[in-house]
Amino acid sequence: MTASSAHTDDVASLPIGMFDSGMGGLTVLHECLVRLPSENFAYVGDTARFPYGEKSRAELELYARQLTAFLETVPVKLVIVACYSATSAALQLLQERFTTPIVGVIMPGARAAVQTSRYRRIGVLATEATVSSGAYPRAIHSLDGGAEVHQQAAPGLVSFIEEGDVASQALADAVRGFAEPLKAKRPDVVILGCTHYPLIAPMLQRFFGRDVTLVNPAAEIAREVEDTLARQGVARTEDRVGSYRFYTTGDVEAFRSVGARFLQMPLTRVRSLPLDTLNGLVAP
Ligand code: DGL
């Protein structure tokens, strides 16, 4: 074995790191587990500072730097920013500041939407932070300069879903209020640009109707991560079974029980990650 192949074997055994504002990124982890069952994962949910969708760019940049710095201490072989608001605000900054390869969730969904849209009218449903950053129009226009992009912020929608409400009349009314103005722009593709929306995809599909294709970027990022690991020669061999560990800045038991519902599997290894530890890594 050469020194460099020993090195790539060592890197391959490291987990893939992911972070999100809380539970929502588990929808991204889910897609990764489907596509990459041999990989190990280290997931951080910043539940103490949830929600990110209403935070400023400066706050999101700080949180993203702290969480990436923590994941580098684990250590991990790749970081997935599994939060649309954090990706919109901070992906480029993270890539400039850290040595570990870092990928975000915006571009893979933009690419899938451009490939899927026949009429080049793309809708984006996302948090206020993601919409106001302009990250989706930029990503879509870098691929198709003439595509129409219609964004709709959906403030408050994540709170229903985070609390386990995926079927109430109040949720349906809120969804209708956000979906109708977007539907009026006649997109043929709508990107689910927030971690929580795949959990209400059936409801959204009914509101938008059969002529609209919903894009779940989480499935696209899993595909991109698979390609990236293969190209870098750091994928874990397929005869292995992956393991998962979780960290939360909030309450461990709450994370365990809500996380099990999001992921539909028991979460055994959940550890506390105090905000003081993060503040010690990158000072506010
Ligand atoms: N994870 C956030 C996102 O994808 C949604 C939840 C939140 O606002 O923190 O934008």
Short mmCIF file of N, CA and C in Angstrom, two decimals, residues 125-266:
data_model
loop_
_atom_site.label_atom_id
_atom_site.label_comp_id
_atom_site.label_asym_id
_atom_site.label_seq_id
_atom_site.Cartn_x
_atom_site.Cartn_y
_atom_site.Cartn_z
N LEU A 125 -39.94 28.05 -2.96
CA LEU A 125 -40.60 28.24 -1.67
C LEU A 125 -39.51 28.08 -0.62
N ALA A 126 -39.31 29.10 0.24
CA ALA A 126 -38.16 29.07 1.16
C ALA A 126 -38.42 29.98 2.35
N THR A 127 -37.44 30.02 3.26
CA THR A 127 -37.55 30.94 4.41
C THR A 127 -37.25 32.38 3.95
N GLU A 128 -37.52 33.32 4.84
CA GLU A 128 -37.24 34.73 4.52
C GLU A 128 -35.74 34.94 4.29
N ALA A 129 -34.90 34.28 5.12
CA ALA A 129 -33.44 34.47 4.98
C ALA A 129 -32.98 34.00 3.61
N THR A 130 -33.50 32.86 3.16
CA THR A 130 -33.08 32.32 1.86
C THR A 130 -33.58 33.21 0.73
N VAL A 131 -34.84 33.62 0.81
CA VAL A 131 -35.40 34.47 -0.26
C VAL A 131 -34.63 35.79 -0.33
N SER A 132 -34.41 36.43 0.82
CA SER A 132 -33.80 37.77 0.77
C SER A 132 -32.32 37.71 0.37
N SER A 133 -31.68 36.56 0.53
CA SER A 133 -30.26 36.45 0.12
C SER A 133 -30.11 36.47 -1.41
N GLY A 134 -31.18 36.09 -2.12
CA GLY A 134 -31.09 36.02 -3.59
C GLY A 134 -30.26 34.83 -4.08
N ALA A 135 -29.98 33.88 -3.19
CA ALA A 135 -29.09 32.76 -3.57
C ALA A 135 -29.71 31.89 -4.68
N TYR A 136 -31.02 31.67 -4.61
CA TYR A 136 -31.63 30.82 -5.66
C TYR A 136 -31.63 31.49 -7.03
N PRO A 137 -32.11 32.75 -7.15
CA PRO A 137 -32.04 33.37 -8.47
C PRO A 137 -30.61 33.37 -9.03
N ARG A 138 -29.61 33.64 -8.16
CA ARG A 138 -28.21 33.64 -8.64
C ARG A 138 -27.82 32.26 -9.17
N ALA A 139 -28.14 31.23 -8.38
CA ALA A 139 -27.74 29.87 -8.78
C ALA A 139 -28.46 29.46 -10.07
N ILE A 140 -29.76 29.76 -10.16
CA ILE A 140 -30.53 29.36 -11.34
C ILE A 140 -30.03 30.13 -12.57
N HIS A 141 -29.79 31.43 -12.41
CA HIS A 141 -29.35 32.22 -13.56
C HIS A 141 -27.93 31.91 -13.98
N SER A 142 -27.13 31.32 -13.09
CA SER A 142 -25.79 30.91 -13.53
C SER A 142 -25.88 29.69 -14.44
N LEU A 143 -27.02 29.01 -14.42
CA LEU A 143 -27.22 27.81 -15.25
C LEU A 143 -28.11 28.11 -16.46
N ASP A 144 -29.08 29.00 -16.28
CA ASP A 144 -29.99 29.39 -17.37
C ASP A 144 -30.32 30.88 -17.17
N GLY A 145 -29.57 31.71 -17.88
CA GLY A 145 -29.69 33.16 -17.71
C GLY A 145 -31.07 33.70 -18.04
N GLY A 146 -31.88 32.91 -18.78
CA GLY A 146 -33.19 33.42 -19.19
C GLY A 146 -34.35 32.81 -18.42
N ALA A 147 -34.06 31.98 -17.44
CA ALA A 147 -35.17 31.35 -16.69
C ALA A 147 -35.88 32.40 -15.84
N GLU A 148 -37.20 32.29 -15.77
CA GLU A 148 -37.96 33.14 -14.83
C GLU A 148 -37.89 32.49 -13.46
N VAL A 149 -37.59 33.29 -12.42
CA VAL A 149 -37.55 32.73 -11.06
C VAL A 149 -38.54 33.52 -10.20
N HIS A 150 -39.46 32.81 -9.59
CA HIS A 150 -40.44 33.44 -8.72
C HIS A 150 -40.28 32.88 -7.31
N GLN A 151 -39.91 33.75 -6.37
CA GLN A 151 -39.67 33.29 -5.00
C GLN A 151 -40.86 33.61 -4.11
N GLN A 152 -41.10 32.74 -3.14
CA GLN A 152 -42.14 32.99 -2.15
C GLN A 152 -41.59 32.62 -0.77
N ALA A 153 -41.52 33.61 0.11
CA ALA A 153 -41.11 33.31 1.48
C ALA A 153 -42.32 32.75 2.24
N ALA A 154 -42.05 31.82 3.14
CA ALA A 154 -43.14 31.19 3.90
C ALA A 154 -42.85 31.29 5.39
N PRO A 155 -42.87 32.53 5.95
CA PRO A 155 -42.54 32.67 7.38
C PRO A 155 -43.50 31.90 8.26
N GLY A 156 -42.94 31.22 9.25
CA GLY A 156 -43.78 30.50 10.21
C GLY A 156 -44.10 29.07 9.84
N LEU A 157 -43.90 28.71 8.57
CA LEU A 157 -44.30 27.36 8.15
C LEU A 157 -43.49 26.27 8.88
N VAL A 158 -42.19 26.53 9.08
CA VAL A 158 -41.36 25.51 9.71
C VAL A 158 -41.81 25.21 11.14
N SER A 159 -42.37 26.21 11.83
CA SER A 159 -42.74 25.98 13.23
C SER A 159 -43.82 24.91 13.36
N PHE A 160 -44.81 24.92 12.44
CA PHE A 160 -45.83 23.87 12.46
C PHE A 160 -45.16 22.49 12.37
N ILE A 161 -44.28 22.37 11.39
CA ILE A 161 -43.72 21.05 11.07
C ILE A 161 -42.77 20.60 12.18
N GLU A 162 -41.97 21.54 12.67
CA GLU A 162 -41.03 21.23 13.77
C GLU A 162 -41.80 20.70 14.97
N GLU A 163 -43.02 21.25 15.19
CA GLU A 163 -43.80 20.81 16.35
C GLU A 163 -44.61 19.56 16.06
N GLY A 164 -44.43 18.99 14.89
CA GLY A 164 -45.08 17.72 14.59
C GLY A 164 -46.40 17.87 13.87
N ASP A 165 -46.78 19.11 13.53
CA ASP A 165 -48.06 19.33 12.85
C ASP A 165 -47.83 19.26 11.34
N VAL A 166 -48.27 18.17 10.73
CA VAL A 166 -48.14 18.07 9.27
C VAL A 166 -49.50 17.88 8.61
N ALA A 167 -50.58 18.12 9.38
CA ALA A 167 -51.90 17.82 8.81
C ALA A 167 -53.04 18.71 9.30
N SER A 168 -52.79 19.74 10.12
CA SER A 168 -53.91 20.49 10.69
C SER A 168 -54.51 21.46 9.67
N GLN A 169 -55.72 21.95 9.99
CA GLN A 169 -56.36 22.94 9.13
C GLN A 169 -55.55 24.24 9.12
N ALA A 170 -54.99 24.60 10.31
CA ALA A 170 -54.19 25.83 10.39
C ALA A 170 -52.98 25.75 9.47
N LEU A 171 -52.33 24.57 9.43
CA LEU A 171 -51.19 24.39 8.54
C LEU A 171 -51.64 24.49 7.08
N ALA A 172 -52.75 23.80 6.77
CA ALA A 172 -53.25 23.81 5.39
C ALA A 172 -53.58 25.24 4.95
N ASP A 173 -54.15 26.04 5.85
CA ASP A 173 -54.48 27.44 5.52
C ASP A 173 -53.20 28.24 5.26
N ALA A 174 -52.18 27.99 6.11
CA ALA A 174 -50.91 28.71 5.93
C ALA A 174 -50.28 28.32 4.59
N VAL A 175 -50.29 27.02 4.30
CA VAL A 175 -49.69 26.55 3.05
C VAL A 175 -50.42 27.17 1.84
N ARG A 176 -51.75 27.21 1.93
CA ARG A 176 -52.53 27.80 0.83
C ARG A 176 -52.14 29.28 0.62
N GLY A 177 -51.97 29.97 1.75
CA GLY A 177 -51.62 31.40 1.68
C GLY A 177 -50.29 31.64 0.98
N PHE A 178 -49.34 30.71 1.13
CA PHE A 178 -48.03 30.87 0.48
C PHE A 178 -48.05 30.30 -0.94
N ALA A 179 -48.79 29.21 -1.12
CA ALA A 179 -48.75 28.52 -2.42
C ALA A 179 -49.52 29.30 -3.49
N GLU A 180 -50.64 29.95 -3.10
CA GLU A 180 -51.48 30.58 -4.12
C GLU A 180 -50.77 31.68 -4.91
N PRO A 181 -50.10 32.64 -4.22
CA PRO A 181 -49.41 33.68 -5.02
C PRO A 181 -48.31 33.11 -5.91
N LEU A 182 -47.68 32.03 -5.43
CA LEU A 182 -46.62 31.42 -6.25
C LEU A 182 -47.24 30.71 -7.45
N LYS A 183 -48.34 30.00 -7.21
CA LYS A 183 -49.00 29.26 -8.29
C LYS A 183 -49.49 30.22 -9.38
N ALA A 184 -49.88 31.45 -8.96
CA ALA A 184 -50.38 32.44 -9.92
C ALA A 184 -49.31 32.84 -10.94
N LYS A 185 -48.04 32.61 -10.62
CA LYS A 185 -46.96 32.91 -11.57
C LYS A 185 -46.76 31.79 -12.58
N ARG A 186 -47.51 30.72 -12.46
CA ARG A 186 -47.53 29.57 -13.38
C ARG A 186 -46.17 28.88 -13.56
N PRO A 187 -45.47 28.58 -12.45
CA PRO A 187 -44.23 27.81 -12.60
C PRO A 187 -44.57 26.37 -13.00
N ASP A 188 -43.66 25.70 -13.72
CA ASP A 188 -43.88 24.26 -13.95
C ASP A 188 -43.01 23.43 -13.02
N VAL A 189 -42.11 24.10 -12.28
CA VAL A 189 -41.27 23.43 -11.29
C VAL A 189 -41.23 24.31 -10.04
N VAL A 190 -41.36 23.70 -8.88
CA VAL A 190 -41.21 24.45 -7.63
C VAL A 190 -40.15 23.75 -6.77
N ILE A 191 -39.14 24.52 -6.37
CA ILE A 191 -38.09 23.97 -5.50
C ILE A 191 -38.55 24.06 -4.05
N LEU A 192 -38.47 22.95 -3.33
CA LEU A 192 -38.76 22.95 -1.89
C LEU A 192 -37.48 23.42 -1.18
N GLY A 193 -37.34 24.75 -1.07
CA GLY A 193 -36.08 25.35 -0.66
C GLY A 193 -35.92 25.52 0.84
N CYS A 194 -36.35 24.53 1.60
CA CYS A 194 -36.23 24.59 3.05
C CYS A 194 -36.28 23.15 3.56
N THR A 195 -35.49 22.88 4.59
CA THR A 195 -35.36 21.52 5.10
C THR A 195 -36.69 20.84 5.45
N HIS A 196 -37.65 21.64 5.92
CA HIS A 196 -38.87 21.04 6.47
C HIS A 196 -39.92 20.70 5.40
N TYR A 197 -39.84 21.31 4.23
CA TYR A 197 -40.94 21.18 3.28
C TYR A 197 -41.12 19.77 2.69
N PRO A 198 -40.05 18.98 2.54
CA PRO A 198 -40.30 17.61 2.04
C PRO A 198 -41.29 16.83 2.92
N LEU A 199 -41.35 17.22 4.21
CA LEU A 199 -42.27 16.50 5.11
C LEU A 199 -43.73 16.81 4.83
N ILE A 200 -44.01 17.89 4.09
CA ILE A 200 -45.40 18.17 3.70
C ILE A 200 -45.55 18.17 2.17
N ALA A 201 -44.68 17.41 1.50
CA ALA A 201 -44.70 17.38 0.03
C ALA A 201 -46.07 16.96 -0.52
N PRO A 202 -46.75 15.97 0.07
CA PRO A 202 -48.06 15.59 -0.49
C PRO A 202 -49.06 16.76 -0.46
N MET A 203 -49.07 17.51 0.66
CA MET A 203 -49.98 18.66 0.77
C MET A 203 -49.62 19.73 -0.28
N LEU A 204 -48.32 20.00 -0.41
CA LEU A 204 -47.88 21.00 -1.40
C LEU A 204 -48.23 20.56 -2.82
N GLN A 205 -48.05 19.28 -3.08
CA GLN A 205 -48.35 18.79 -4.44
C GLN A 205 -49.83 18.97 -4.76
N ARG A 206 -50.70 18.77 -3.77
CA ARG A 206 -52.14 18.96 -4.01
C ARG A 206 -52.45 20.43 -4.29
N PHE A 207 -51.79 21.34 -3.56
CA PHE A 207 -52.05 22.76 -3.81
C PHE A 207 -51.55 23.20 -5.18
N PHE A 208 -50.37 22.73 -5.56
CA PHE A 208 -49.80 23.19 -6.85
C PHE A 208 -50.42 22.45 -8.04
N GLY A 209 -50.88 21.22 -7.79
CA GLY A 209 -51.53 20.48 -8.87
C GLY A 209 -50.55 19.65 -9.68
N ARG A 210 -51.10 18.85 -10.58
CA ARG A 210 -50.28 17.83 -11.26
C ARG A 210 -49.34 18.41 -12.32
N ASP A 211 -49.59 19.68 -12.74
CA ASP A 211 -48.72 20.25 -13.77
C ASP A 211 -47.42 20.83 -13.21
N VAL A 212 -47.29 20.80 -11.89
CA VAL A 212 -46.07 21.33 -11.25
C VAL A 212 -45.25 20.18 -10.68
N THR A 213 -43.97 20.16 -11.05
CA THR A 213 -43.06 19.16 -10.48
C THR A 213 -42.35 19.78 -9.28
N LEU A 214 -42.43 19.10 -8.14
CA LEU A 214 -41.71 19.57 -6.94
C LEU A 214 -40.30 18.99 -6.95
N VAL A 215 -39.31 19.85 -6.71
CA VAL A 215 -37.92 19.38 -6.62
C VAL A 215 -37.52 19.36 -5.16
N ASN A 216 -37.09 18.20 -4.68
CA ASN A 216 -36.54 18.07 -3.33
C ASN A 216 -35.02 18.10 -3.43
N PRO A 217 -34.39 19.25 -3.09
CA PRO A 217 -32.94 19.35 -3.26
C PRO A 217 -32.16 18.34 -2.43
N ALA A 218 -32.77 17.82 -1.36
CA ALA A 218 -32.04 16.88 -0.50
C ALA A 218 -31.60 15.65 -1.29
N ALA A 219 -32.47 15.19 -2.18
CA ALA A 219 -32.11 14.02 -2.99
C ALA A 219 -30.96 14.37 -3.93
N GLU A 220 -30.93 15.62 -4.39
CA GLU A 220 -29.88 16.05 -5.33
C GLU A 220 -28.54 16.18 -4.62
N ILE A 221 -28.56 16.70 -3.40
CA ILE A 221 -27.29 16.87 -2.68
C ILE A 221 -26.69 15.50 -2.36
N ALA A 222 -27.55 14.53 -2.06
CA ALA A 222 -27.04 13.17 -1.77
C ALA A 222 -26.32 12.62 -2.99
N ARG A 223 -26.90 12.87 -4.16
CA ARG A 223 -26.29 12.43 -5.42
C ARG A 223 -24.93 13.12 -5.61
N GLU A 224 -24.90 14.43 -5.34
CA GLU A 224 -23.66 15.19 -5.53
C GLU A 224 -22.57 14.71 -4.57
N VAL A 225 -22.98 14.42 -3.33
CA VAL A 225 -22.00 13.94 -2.34
C VAL A 225 -21.44 12.59 -2.77
N GLU A 226 -22.31 11.73 -3.29
CA GLU A 226 -21.84 10.42 -3.76
C GLU A 226 -20.77 10.60 -4.85
N ASP A 227 -21.05 11.47 -5.81
CA ASP A 227 -20.10 11.72 -6.90
C ASP A 227 -18.80 12.31 -6.36
N THR A 228 -18.93 13.26 -5.43
CA THR A 228 -17.74 13.94 -4.89
C THR A 228 -16.83 12.93 -4.19
N LEU A 229 -17.41 12.08 -3.34
CA LEU A 229 -16.59 11.11 -2.61
C LEU A 229 -15.91 10.13 -3.58
N ALA A 230 -16.67 9.72 -4.62
CA ALA A 230 -16.10 8.78 -5.58
C ALA A 230 -14.94 9.43 -6.34
N ARG A 231 -15.15 10.67 -6.80
CA ARG A 231 -14.10 11.36 -7.56
C ARG A 231 -12.86 11.60 -6.71
N GLN A 232 -13.05 11.89 -5.43
CA GLN A 232 -11.90 12.15 -4.54
C GLN A 232 -11.29 10.86 -4.02
N GLY A 233 -11.92 9.72 -4.33
CA GLY A 233 -11.39 8.43 -3.89
C GLY A 233 -11.51 8.23 -2.39
N VAL A 234 -12.52 8.87 -1.76
CA VAL A 234 -12.65 8.76 -0.30
C VAL A 234 -14.02 8.19 0.12
N ALA A 235 -14.67 7.45 -0.79
CA ALA A 235 -15.93 6.79 -0.41
C ALA A 235 -15.60 5.58 0.45
N ARG A 236 -16.49 5.23 1.36
CA ARG A 236 -16.29 4.04 2.19
C ARG A 236 -16.72 2.82 1.38
N THR A 237 -16.04 1.70 1.56
CA THR A 237 -16.38 0.54 0.73
C THR A 237 -17.81 0.07 1.03
N GLU A 238 -18.46 -0.45 -0.01
CA GLU A 238 -19.90 -0.67 0.08
C GLU A 238 -20.30 -1.86 0.95
N ASP A 239 -19.31 -2.68 1.36
CA ASP A 239 -19.68 -3.82 2.21
C ASP A 239 -19.80 -3.41 3.68
N ARG A 240 -19.56 -2.13 3.98
CA ARG A 240 -19.63 -1.66 5.37
C ARG A 240 -21.02 -1.10 5.65
N VAL A 241 -21.39 -1.13 6.94
CA VAL A 241 -22.66 -0.50 7.35
C VAL A 241 -22.31 0.77 8.11
N GLY A 242 -22.90 1.89 7.69
CA GLY A 242 -22.56 3.18 8.28
C GLY A 242 -23.09 3.34 9.70
N SER A 243 -22.47 4.26 10.43
CA SER A 243 -22.97 4.57 11.78
C SER A 243 -23.28 6.06 11.83
N TYR A 244 -24.09 6.47 12.81
CA TYR A 244 -24.53 7.86 12.89
C TYR A 244 -24.37 8.36 14.30
N ARG A 245 -23.91 9.60 14.42
CA ARG A 245 -23.90 10.23 15.74
C ARG A 245 -24.46 11.64 15.58
N PHE A 246 -25.08 12.09 16.64
CA PHE A 246 -25.78 13.37 16.60
C PHE A 246 -25.32 14.25 17.74
N TYR A 247 -25.29 15.54 17.48
CA TYR A 247 -24.99 16.53 18.51
C TYR A 247 -26.09 17.58 18.46
N THR A 248 -26.49 18.07 19.62
CA THR A 248 -27.46 19.15 19.65
C THR A 248 -27.03 20.22 20.63
N THR A 249 -27.29 21.47 20.26
CA THR A 249 -27.01 22.58 21.19
C THR A 249 -28.17 22.75 22.17
N GLY A 250 -29.26 22.03 21.94
CA GLY A 250 -30.43 22.14 22.81
C GLY A 250 -30.58 20.92 23.70
N ASP A 251 -31.82 20.55 23.96
CA ASP A 251 -32.11 19.46 24.88
C ASP A 251 -31.93 18.09 24.18
N VAL A 252 -31.11 17.25 24.80
CA VAL A 252 -30.76 15.96 24.18
C VAL A 252 -31.99 15.06 24.02
N GLU A 253 -32.80 14.97 25.07
CA GLU A 253 -33.96 14.06 25.00
C GLU A 253 -34.98 14.54 23.97
N ALA A 254 -35.18 15.86 23.90
CA ALA A 254 -36.12 16.39 22.90
C ALA A 254 -35.59 16.10 21.50
N PHE A 255 -34.29 16.25 21.32
CA PHE A 255 -33.71 15.98 20.00
C PHE A 255 -33.91 14.52 19.63
N ARG A 256 -33.69 13.65 20.63
CA ARG A 256 -33.83 12.21 20.38
C ARG A 256 -35.26 11.87 19.94
N SER A 257 -36.25 12.43 20.65
CA SER A 257 -37.62 12.02 20.32
C SER A 257 -38.13 12.68 19.04
N VAL A 258 -37.87 13.98 18.86
CA VAL A 258 -38.33 14.62 17.61
C VAL A 258 -37.54 14.09 16.42
N GLY A 259 -36.23 13.87 16.64
CA GLY A 259 -35.38 13.36 15.57
C GLY A 259 -35.84 11.99 15.09
N ALA A 260 -36.24 11.13 16.03
CA ALA A 260 -36.71 9.79 15.65
C ALA A 260 -37.95 9.91 14.77
N ARG A 261 -38.80 10.91 15.05
CA ARG A 261 -40.00 11.10 14.23
C ARG A 261 -39.62 11.59 12.82
N PHE A 262 -38.68 12.55 12.75
CA PHE A 262 -38.25 13.06 11.44
C PHE A 262 -37.62 11.96 10.59
N LEU A 263 -36.77 11.15 11.26
CA LEU A 263 -35.95 10.20 10.52
C LEU A 263 -36.60 8.81 10.46
N GLN A 264 -37.62 8.62 11.27
CA GLN A 264 -38.28 7.32 11.39
C GLN A 264 -37.27 6.21 11.68
N MET A 265 -36.39 6.49 12.64
CA MET A 265 -35.51 5.45 13.19
C MET A 265 -35.02 5.94 14.56
N PRO A 266 -34.69 5.02 15.46
CA PRO A 266 -34.24 5.46 16.78
C PRO A 266 -32.88 6.16 16.69
#
